[in-house]
Tab-separated table of C-alpha atoms in Angstrom:
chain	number	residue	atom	x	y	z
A	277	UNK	CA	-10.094	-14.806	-3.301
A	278	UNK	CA	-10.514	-16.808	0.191
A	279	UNK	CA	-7.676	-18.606	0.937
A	280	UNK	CA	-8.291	-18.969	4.563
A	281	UNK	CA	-11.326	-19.264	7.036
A	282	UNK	CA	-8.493	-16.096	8.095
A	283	UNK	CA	-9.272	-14.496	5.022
A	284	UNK	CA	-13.459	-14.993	5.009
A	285	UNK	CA	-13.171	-13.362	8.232
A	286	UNK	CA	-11.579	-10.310	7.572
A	287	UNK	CA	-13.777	-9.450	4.262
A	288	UNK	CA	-16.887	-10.395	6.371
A	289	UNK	CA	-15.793	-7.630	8.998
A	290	UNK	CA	-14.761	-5.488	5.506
A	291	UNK	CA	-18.697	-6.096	4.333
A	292	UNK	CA	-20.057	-5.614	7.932
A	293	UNK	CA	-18.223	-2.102	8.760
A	294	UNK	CA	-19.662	-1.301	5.128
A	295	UNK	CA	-22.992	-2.047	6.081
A	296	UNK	CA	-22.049	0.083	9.596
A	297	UNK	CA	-21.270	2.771	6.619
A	298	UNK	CA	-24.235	2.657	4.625
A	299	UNK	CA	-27.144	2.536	6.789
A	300	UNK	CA	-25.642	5.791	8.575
A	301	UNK	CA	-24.824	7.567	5.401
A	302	UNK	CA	-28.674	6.382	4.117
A	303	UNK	CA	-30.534	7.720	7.053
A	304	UNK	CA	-28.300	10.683	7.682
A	305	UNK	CA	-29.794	14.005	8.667
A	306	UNK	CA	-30.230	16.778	5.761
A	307	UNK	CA	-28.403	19.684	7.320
A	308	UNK	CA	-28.067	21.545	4.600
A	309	UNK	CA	-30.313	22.939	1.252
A	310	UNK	CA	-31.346	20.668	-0.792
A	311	UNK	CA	-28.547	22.234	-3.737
A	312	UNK	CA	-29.422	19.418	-6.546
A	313	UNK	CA	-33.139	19.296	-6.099
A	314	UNK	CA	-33.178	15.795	-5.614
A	315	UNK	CA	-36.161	13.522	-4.591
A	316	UNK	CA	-35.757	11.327	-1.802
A	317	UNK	CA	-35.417	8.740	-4.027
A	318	UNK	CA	-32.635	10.231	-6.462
A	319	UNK	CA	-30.847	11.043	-3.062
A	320	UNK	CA	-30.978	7.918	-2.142
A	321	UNK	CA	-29.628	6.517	-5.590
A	322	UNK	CA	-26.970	8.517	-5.796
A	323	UNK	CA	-26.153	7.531	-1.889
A	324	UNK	CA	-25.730	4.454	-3.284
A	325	UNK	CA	-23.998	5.133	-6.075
A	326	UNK	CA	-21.174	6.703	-4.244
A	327	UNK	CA	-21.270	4.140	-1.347
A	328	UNK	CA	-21.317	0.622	-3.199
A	329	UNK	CA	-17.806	1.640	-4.940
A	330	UNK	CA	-16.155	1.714	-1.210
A	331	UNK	CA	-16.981	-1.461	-0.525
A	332	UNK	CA	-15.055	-2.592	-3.955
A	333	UNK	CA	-11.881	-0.125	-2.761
A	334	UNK	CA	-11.949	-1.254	1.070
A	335	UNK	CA	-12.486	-5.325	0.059
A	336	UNK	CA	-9.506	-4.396	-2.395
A	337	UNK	CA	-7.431	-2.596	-0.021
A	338	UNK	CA	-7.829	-5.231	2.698
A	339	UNK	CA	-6.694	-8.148	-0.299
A	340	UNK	CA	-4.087	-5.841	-0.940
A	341	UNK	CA	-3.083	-6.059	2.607
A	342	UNK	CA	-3.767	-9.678	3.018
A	343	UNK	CA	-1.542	-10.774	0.003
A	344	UNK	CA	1.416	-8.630	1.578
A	345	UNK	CA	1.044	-9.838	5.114
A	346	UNK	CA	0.603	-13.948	3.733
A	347	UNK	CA	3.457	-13.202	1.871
A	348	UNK	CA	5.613	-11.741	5.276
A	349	UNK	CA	4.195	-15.009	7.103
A	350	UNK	CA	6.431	-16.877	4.480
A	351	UNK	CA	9.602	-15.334	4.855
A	352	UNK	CA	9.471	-14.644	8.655
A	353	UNK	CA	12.639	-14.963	10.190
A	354	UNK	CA	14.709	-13.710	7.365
A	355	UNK	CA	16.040	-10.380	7.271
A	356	UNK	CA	13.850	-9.164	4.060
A	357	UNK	CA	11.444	-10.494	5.936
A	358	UNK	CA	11.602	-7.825	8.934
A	359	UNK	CA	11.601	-5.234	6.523
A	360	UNK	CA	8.119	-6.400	4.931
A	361	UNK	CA	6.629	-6.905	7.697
A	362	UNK	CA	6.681	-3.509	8.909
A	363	UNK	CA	5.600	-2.688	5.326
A	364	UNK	CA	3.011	-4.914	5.476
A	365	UNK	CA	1.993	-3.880	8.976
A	366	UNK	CA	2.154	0.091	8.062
A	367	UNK	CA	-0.061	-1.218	5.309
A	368	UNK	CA	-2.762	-2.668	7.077
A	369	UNK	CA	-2.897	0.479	9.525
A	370	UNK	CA	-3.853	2.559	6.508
A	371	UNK	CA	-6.277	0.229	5.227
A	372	UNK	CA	-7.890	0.064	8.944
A	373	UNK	CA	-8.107	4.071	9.181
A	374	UNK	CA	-9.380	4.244	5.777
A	375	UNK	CA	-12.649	2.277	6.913
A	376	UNK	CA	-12.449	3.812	10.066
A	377	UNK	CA	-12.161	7.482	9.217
A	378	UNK	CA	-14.646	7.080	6.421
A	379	UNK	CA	-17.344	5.144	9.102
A	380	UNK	CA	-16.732	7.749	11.591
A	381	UNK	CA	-17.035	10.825	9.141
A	382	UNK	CA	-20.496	9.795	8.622
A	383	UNK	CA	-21.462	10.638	11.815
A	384	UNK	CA	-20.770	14.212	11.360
A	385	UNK	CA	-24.495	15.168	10.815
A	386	UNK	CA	-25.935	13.618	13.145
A	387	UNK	CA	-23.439	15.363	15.467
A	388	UNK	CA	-24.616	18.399	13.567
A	389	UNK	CA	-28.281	18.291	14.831
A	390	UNK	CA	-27.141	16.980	18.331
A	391	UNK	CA	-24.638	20.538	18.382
A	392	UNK	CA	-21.597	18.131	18.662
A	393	UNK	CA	-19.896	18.743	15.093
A	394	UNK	CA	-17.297	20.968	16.313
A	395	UNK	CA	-16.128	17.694	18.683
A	396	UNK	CA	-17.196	15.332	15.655
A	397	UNK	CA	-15.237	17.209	13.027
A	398	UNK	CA	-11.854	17.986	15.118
A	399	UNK	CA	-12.122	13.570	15.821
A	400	UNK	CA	-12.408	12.706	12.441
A	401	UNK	CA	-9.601	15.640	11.191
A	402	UNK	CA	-7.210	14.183	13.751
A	403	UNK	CA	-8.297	10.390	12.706
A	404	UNK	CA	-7.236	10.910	9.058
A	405	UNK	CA	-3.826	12.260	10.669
A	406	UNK	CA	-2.997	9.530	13.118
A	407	UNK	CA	-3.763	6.227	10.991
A	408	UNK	CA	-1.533	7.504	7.701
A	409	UNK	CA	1.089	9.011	10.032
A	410	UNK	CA	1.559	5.782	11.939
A	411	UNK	CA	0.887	3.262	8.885
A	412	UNK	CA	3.651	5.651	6.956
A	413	UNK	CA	6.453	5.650	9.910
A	414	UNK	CA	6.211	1.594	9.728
A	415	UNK	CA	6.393	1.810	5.753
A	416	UNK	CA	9.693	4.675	5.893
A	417	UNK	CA	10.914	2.054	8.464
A	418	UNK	CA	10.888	-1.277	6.475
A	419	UNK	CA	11.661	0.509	2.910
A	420	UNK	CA	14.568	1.851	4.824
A	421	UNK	CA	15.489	-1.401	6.092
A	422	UNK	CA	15.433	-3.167	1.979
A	423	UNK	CA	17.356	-0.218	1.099
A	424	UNK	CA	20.348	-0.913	3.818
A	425	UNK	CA	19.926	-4.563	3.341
A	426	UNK	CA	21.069	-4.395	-0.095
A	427	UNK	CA	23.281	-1.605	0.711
A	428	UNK	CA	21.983	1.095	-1.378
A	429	UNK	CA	21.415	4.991	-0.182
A	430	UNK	CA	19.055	7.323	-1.682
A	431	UNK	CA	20.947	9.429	-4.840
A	432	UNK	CA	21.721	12.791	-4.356
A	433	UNK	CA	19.922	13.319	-7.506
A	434	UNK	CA	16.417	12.018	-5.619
A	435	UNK	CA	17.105	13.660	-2.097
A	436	UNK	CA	17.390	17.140	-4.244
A	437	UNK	CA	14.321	16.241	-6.251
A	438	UNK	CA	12.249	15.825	-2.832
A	439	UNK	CA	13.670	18.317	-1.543
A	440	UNK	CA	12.409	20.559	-4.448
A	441	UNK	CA	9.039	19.020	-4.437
A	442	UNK	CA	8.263	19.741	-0.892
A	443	UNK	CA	9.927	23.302	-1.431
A	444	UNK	CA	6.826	24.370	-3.284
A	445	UNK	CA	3.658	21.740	-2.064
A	446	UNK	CA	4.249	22.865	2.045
A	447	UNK	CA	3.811	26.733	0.960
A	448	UNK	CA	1.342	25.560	-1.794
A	449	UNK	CA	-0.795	23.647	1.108
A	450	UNK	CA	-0.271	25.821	3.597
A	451	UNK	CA	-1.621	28.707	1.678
A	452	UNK	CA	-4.538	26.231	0.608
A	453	UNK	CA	-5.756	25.358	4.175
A	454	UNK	CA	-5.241	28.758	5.529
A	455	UNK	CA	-6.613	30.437	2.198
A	456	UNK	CA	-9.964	28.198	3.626
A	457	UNK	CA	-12.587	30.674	5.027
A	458	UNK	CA	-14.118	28.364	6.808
A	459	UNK	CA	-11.366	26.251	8.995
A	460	UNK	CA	-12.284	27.854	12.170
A	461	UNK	CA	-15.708	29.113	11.778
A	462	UNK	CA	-18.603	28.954	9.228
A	463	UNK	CA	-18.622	32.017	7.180
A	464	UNK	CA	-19.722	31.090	3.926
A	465	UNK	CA	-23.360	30.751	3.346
A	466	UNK	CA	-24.614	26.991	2.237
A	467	UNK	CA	-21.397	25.995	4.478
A	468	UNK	CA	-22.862	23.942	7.329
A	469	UNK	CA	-19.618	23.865	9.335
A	470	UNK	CA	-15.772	24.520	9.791
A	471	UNK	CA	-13.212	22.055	8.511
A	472	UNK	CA	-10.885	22.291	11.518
A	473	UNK	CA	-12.441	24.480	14.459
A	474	UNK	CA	-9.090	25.245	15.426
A	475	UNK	CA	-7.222	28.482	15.988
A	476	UNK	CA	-4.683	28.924	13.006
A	477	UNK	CA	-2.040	28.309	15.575
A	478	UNK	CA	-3.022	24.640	16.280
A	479	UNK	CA	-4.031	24.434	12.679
A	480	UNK	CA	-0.482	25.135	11.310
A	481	UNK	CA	1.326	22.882	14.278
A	482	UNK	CA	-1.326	19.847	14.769
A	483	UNK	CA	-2.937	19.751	10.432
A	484	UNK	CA	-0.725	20.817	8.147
A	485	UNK	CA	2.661	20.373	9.749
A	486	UNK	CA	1.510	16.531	10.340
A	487	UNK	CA	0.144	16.395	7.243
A	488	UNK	CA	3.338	17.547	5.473
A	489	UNK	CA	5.297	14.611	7.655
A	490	UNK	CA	2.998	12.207	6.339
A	491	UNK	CA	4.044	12.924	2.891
A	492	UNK	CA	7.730	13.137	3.355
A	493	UNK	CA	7.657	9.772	4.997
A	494	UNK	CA	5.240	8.634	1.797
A	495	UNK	CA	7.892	10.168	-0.762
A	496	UNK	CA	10.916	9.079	1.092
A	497	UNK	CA	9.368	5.042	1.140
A	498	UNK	CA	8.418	5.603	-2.139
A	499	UNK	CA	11.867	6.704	-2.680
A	500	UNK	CA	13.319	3.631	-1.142
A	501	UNK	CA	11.221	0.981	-2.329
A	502	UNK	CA	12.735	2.223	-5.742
A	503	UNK	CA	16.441	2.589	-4.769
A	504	UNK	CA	15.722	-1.315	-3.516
A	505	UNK	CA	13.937	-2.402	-6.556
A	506	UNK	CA	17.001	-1.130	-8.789
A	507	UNK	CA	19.546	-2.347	-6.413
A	508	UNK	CA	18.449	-5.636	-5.570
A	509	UNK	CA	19.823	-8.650	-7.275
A	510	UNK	CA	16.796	-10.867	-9.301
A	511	UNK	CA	15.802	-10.229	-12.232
A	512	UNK	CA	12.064	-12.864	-11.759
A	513	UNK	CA	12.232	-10.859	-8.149
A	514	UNK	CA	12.360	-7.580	-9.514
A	515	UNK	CA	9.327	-8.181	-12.218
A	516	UNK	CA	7.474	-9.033	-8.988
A	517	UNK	CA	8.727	-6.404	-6.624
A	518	UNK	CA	7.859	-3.672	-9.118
A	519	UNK	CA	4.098	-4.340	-9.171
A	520	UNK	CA	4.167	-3.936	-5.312
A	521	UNK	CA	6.482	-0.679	-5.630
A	522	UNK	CA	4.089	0.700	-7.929
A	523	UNK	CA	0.883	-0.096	-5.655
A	524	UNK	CA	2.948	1.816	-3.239
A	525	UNK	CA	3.414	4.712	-5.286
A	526	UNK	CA	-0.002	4.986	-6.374
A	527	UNK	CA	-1.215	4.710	-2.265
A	528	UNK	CA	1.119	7.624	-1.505
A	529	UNK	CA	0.001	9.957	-4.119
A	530	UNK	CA	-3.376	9.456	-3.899
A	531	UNK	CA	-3.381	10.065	0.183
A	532	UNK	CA	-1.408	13.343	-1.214
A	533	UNK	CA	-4.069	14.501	-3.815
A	534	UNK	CA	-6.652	12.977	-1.056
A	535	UNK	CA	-5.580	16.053	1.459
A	536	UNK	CA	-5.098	18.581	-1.689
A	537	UNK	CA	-8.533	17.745	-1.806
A	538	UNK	CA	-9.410	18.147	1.232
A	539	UNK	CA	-7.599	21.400	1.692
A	540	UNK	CA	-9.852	23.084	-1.012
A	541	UNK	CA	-13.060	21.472	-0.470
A	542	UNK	CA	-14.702	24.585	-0.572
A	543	UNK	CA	-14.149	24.772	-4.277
A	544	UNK	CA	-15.977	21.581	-5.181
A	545	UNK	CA	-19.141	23.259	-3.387
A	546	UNK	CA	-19.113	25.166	-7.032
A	547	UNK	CA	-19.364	22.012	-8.997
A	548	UNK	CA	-21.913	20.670	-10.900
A	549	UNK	CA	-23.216	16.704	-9.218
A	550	UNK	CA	-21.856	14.796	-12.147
A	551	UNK	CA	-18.654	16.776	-12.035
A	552	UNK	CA	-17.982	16.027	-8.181
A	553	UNK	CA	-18.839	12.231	-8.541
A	554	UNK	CA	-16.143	12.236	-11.878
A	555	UNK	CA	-13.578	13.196	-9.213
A	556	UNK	CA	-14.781	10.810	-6.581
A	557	UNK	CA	-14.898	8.134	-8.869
A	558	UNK	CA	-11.565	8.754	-10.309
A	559	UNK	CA	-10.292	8.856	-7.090
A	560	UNK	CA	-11.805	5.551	-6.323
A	561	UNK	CA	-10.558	3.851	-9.644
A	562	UNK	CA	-7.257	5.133	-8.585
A	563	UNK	CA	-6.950	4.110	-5.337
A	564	UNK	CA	-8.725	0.421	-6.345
A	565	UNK	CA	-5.672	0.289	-9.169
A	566	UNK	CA	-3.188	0.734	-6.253
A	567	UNK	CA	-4.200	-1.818	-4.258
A	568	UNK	CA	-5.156	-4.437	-6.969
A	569	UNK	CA	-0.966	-3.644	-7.654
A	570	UNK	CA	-0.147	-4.410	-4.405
A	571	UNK	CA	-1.841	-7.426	-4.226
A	572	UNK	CA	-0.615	-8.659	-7.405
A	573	UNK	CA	2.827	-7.604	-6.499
A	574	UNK	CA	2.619	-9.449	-2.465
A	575	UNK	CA	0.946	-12.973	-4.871
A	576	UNK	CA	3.820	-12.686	-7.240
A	577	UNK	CA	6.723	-12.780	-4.014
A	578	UNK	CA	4.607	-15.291	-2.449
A	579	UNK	CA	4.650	-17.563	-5.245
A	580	UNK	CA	8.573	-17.586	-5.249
A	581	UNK	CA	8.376	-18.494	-1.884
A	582	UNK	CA	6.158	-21.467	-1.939
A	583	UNK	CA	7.373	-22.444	-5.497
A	584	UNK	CA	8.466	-26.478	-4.981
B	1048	UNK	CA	32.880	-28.573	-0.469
B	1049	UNK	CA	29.510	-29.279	-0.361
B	1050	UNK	CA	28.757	-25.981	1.625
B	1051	UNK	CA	30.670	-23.953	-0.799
B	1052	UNK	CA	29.342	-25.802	-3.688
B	1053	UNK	CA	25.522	-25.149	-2.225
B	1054	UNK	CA	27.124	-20.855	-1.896
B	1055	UNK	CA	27.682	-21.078	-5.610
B	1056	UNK	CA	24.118	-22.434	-6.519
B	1057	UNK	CA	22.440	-19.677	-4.449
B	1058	UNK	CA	25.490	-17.197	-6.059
B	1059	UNK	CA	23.553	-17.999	-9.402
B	1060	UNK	CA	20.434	-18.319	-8.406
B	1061	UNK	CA	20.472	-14.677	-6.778
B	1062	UNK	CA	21.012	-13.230	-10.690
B	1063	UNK	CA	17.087	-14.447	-11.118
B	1064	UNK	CA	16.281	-14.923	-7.749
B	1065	UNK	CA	17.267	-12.359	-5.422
B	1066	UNK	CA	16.793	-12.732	-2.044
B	1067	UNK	CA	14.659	-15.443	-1.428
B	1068	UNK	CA	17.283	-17.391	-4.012
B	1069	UNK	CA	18.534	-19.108	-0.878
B	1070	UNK	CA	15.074	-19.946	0.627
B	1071	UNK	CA	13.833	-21.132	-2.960
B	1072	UNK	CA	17.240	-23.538	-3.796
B	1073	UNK	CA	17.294	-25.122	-0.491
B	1074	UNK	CA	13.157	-25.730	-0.364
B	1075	UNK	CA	14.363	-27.366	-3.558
B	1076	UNK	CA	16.841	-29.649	-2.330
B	1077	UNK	CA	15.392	-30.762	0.808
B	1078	UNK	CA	11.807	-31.526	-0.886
B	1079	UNK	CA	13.266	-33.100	-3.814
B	1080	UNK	CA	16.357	-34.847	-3.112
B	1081	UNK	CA	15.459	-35.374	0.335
B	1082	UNK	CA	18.890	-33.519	1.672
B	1083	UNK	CA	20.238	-30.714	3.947
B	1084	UNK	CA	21.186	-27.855	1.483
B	1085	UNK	CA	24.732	-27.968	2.372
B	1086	UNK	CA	24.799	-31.489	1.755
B	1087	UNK	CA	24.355	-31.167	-1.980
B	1088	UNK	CA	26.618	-32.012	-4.495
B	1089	UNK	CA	27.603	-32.076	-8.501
B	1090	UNK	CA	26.049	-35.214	-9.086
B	1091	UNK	CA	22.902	-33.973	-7.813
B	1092	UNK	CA	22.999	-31.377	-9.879
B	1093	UNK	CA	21.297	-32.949	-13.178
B	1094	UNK	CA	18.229	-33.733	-10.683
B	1095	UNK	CA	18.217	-30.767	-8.767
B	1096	UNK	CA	18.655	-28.201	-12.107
B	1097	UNK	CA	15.486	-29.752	-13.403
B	1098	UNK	CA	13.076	-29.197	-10.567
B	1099	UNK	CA	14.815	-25.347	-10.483
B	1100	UNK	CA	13.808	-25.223	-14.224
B	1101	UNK	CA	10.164	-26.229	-13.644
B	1102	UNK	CA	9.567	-24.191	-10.747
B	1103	UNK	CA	11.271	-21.125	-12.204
B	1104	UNK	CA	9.268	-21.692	-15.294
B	1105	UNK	CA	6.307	-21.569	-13.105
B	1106	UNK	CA	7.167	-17.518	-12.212
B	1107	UNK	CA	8.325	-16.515	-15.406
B	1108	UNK	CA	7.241	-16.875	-19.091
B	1109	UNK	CA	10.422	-15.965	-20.196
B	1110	UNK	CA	12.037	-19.292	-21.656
B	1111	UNK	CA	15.429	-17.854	-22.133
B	1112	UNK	CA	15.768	-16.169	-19.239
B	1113	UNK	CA	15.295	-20.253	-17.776
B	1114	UNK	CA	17.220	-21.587	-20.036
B	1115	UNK	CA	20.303	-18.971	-19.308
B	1116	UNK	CA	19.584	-20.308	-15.916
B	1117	UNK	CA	20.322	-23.993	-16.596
B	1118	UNK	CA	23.280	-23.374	-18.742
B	1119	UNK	CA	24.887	-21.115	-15.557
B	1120	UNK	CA	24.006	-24.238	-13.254
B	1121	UNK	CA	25.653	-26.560	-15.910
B	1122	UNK	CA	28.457	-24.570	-16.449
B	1123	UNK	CA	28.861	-24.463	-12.398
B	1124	UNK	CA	28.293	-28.025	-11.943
B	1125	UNK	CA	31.489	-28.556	-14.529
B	1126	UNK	CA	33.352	-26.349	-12.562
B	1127	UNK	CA	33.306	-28.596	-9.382
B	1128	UNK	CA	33.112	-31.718	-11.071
């Protein structure tokens, strides 16, 4: 797993920012009823429960990024290599706002009882904008750059289907956030606050149109890193490549169904505890699956470059 | 010669390859045979097709696929022989 003192470091700051995570989730504030009936004890243990599984998906996601960025230092210079590396860069920026965002959401109640969680939430919406719209623009950049490096465009066929796809999810999101009584101010009892605290206005142009971005750069690298796989000569390069196009894949759709989430979180308030941890921990297995992929794929290149 | 005859070897190569076929046949020659790439020729080849073969059956366990590598490489040694 440690290849480098490089390496140690980065999955000691992984464990440490985890630690960060679970002391502050641990201790955090109550703010709401009690809606289980949990002791202090069973709270606690299913903290825990839901907490030690992130520090599996972030060590994961930063090997993921690891393997892809050891495998970029071995082909720097070339002009694949320019390409991955603003893959591999776009990756690390999403695995950095995914412990970030998820660090700094935990200080939303304590915000609450110190009357800063309008401030706290509107910082942590914007934070889970920023890091996948950046870390996505680097990935539609250097999937863009395999594709015209092997000469290849995107089919008609796939431009239409995205097209399509995004014809009905933007209305179909839209209508979700907005359908949200609560984005601007709490209305719903048991609903400790808003989700954005924004007028609809800044919702639409600052949320949702972002968000929507975010996914068509997603699709469209997803899009490319397949047109490149297909096109590229290789067949031992291709068996590799694919497990990294699929982690890909996977990392796109779940930051989709991640904001689909989102969107309707006042739905899951209606669940039952075991039914809301199922989805978490899918989620979770999911995610961990992508990245395991990725890593796999990034060891597999890697080993054709060092192969003697 | 020798630098077209090193163009073909990557040409082949790339089939199983792709683009790090030209990183991965010159890595070969220089750490093997102790030569610039474009210094290669056929009667390395014997030497140089049997290092490919191990290291190219070191990211694949598909034995054909190697050996459908080593008879392209023989048949493009014969060529510029």
């Amino acid at each position: 797993m440690f290849k480098t003192d490089t390496d140690k470091r980065y999955y000691a700051l992984v464990l440490a920012l985890w630690l960060v995570y679970v002391a502050l989730y641990l201790r955090a504030p109550l703010i709401g009823p009690n809606s289980y009936n949990l002791s202090h004890t069973q709270l606690a243990f299913v903290k825990l429960t839901v907490a030690l599984p992130f520090l599996i998906i972030w060590s994961l996601a930063a090997s993921g990024a690891i393997a892809l960025k050891r495998y970029v230092n071995l082909i720097t210079g070339s002009t694949d290599g320019q390409a991955f590396s603003k893959l591999a860069n776009g990756l690390t920026v999403l695995v950095i706002g995914l412990i970030t965002t998820a660090t700094v959401g935990q200080f939303q109640p304590y915000a609450f009882i110190a009357g800063h969680i309008r401030a706290m939430v509107i910082l942590n919406n914007y934070l889970q904008i920023v890091f996948p719209l950046v870390a996505f623009y680097l990935m539609y950049q250097g999937s863009r750059g395999l594709t015209e490096l092997v000469g290849a465009r995107l089919s008609a066929a796939k431009r239409w289907g995205l097209f399509l796809v995004f014809a009905a999810l933007a209305p179909l999101y839209t209508w979700l956030v907005f359908h949200n009584p609560n984005r601007t101010i709490v209305t719903t009892p048991g609903v400790n606050y808003a989700s954005q605290y924004l007028p609809d206005i800044w919702i639409l142009l600052t949320i949702v149109m972002p968000n929507l971005i975010v996914w068509a750069l997603g699709a469209l690298t997803v899009l490319h890193l397949r047109t490149y796989s297909k096109a590229v000569q290789g067949l031992i390069y291709r068996a590799a490549l694919k497990a990294l196009s699929n982690g890909f894949v996977a990392v796109v759709l779940f930051s989709i169904i991640l904001q689909f989430l989102s969107a309707t979180s006042g739905s899951l308030v209606h669940l039952k505890l075991n039914g809301i941890l199922a989805i978490i921990y899918f989620l979770i297995a999911f995610y961990a699956a992508a990245y395991v992929s990725v890593a796999l794929g990034a060891r597999q290149l890697s080993k054709i470059e060092e192969a003697r | 010669m020798t630098a077209d005859f090193f163009d073909a070897i990557v040409g082949v190569s790339e089939d199983y390859l792709g683009p790090p076929a030209r990183r991965f046949i010159s890595r070969q020659i220089s750490f093997h045979l102790q030569k610039r790439p474009e210094q290669i020729n056929p009667a390395d080849m014997p030497q140089l097709i049997e290092w490919t073969k191990t290291a190219m059956a070191l990211l694949t366990q598909d034995q054909d696929l190697v050996n459908e590598f080593q008879s392209k490489m023989e048949d493009l040694t014969k060529q510029f022989v």
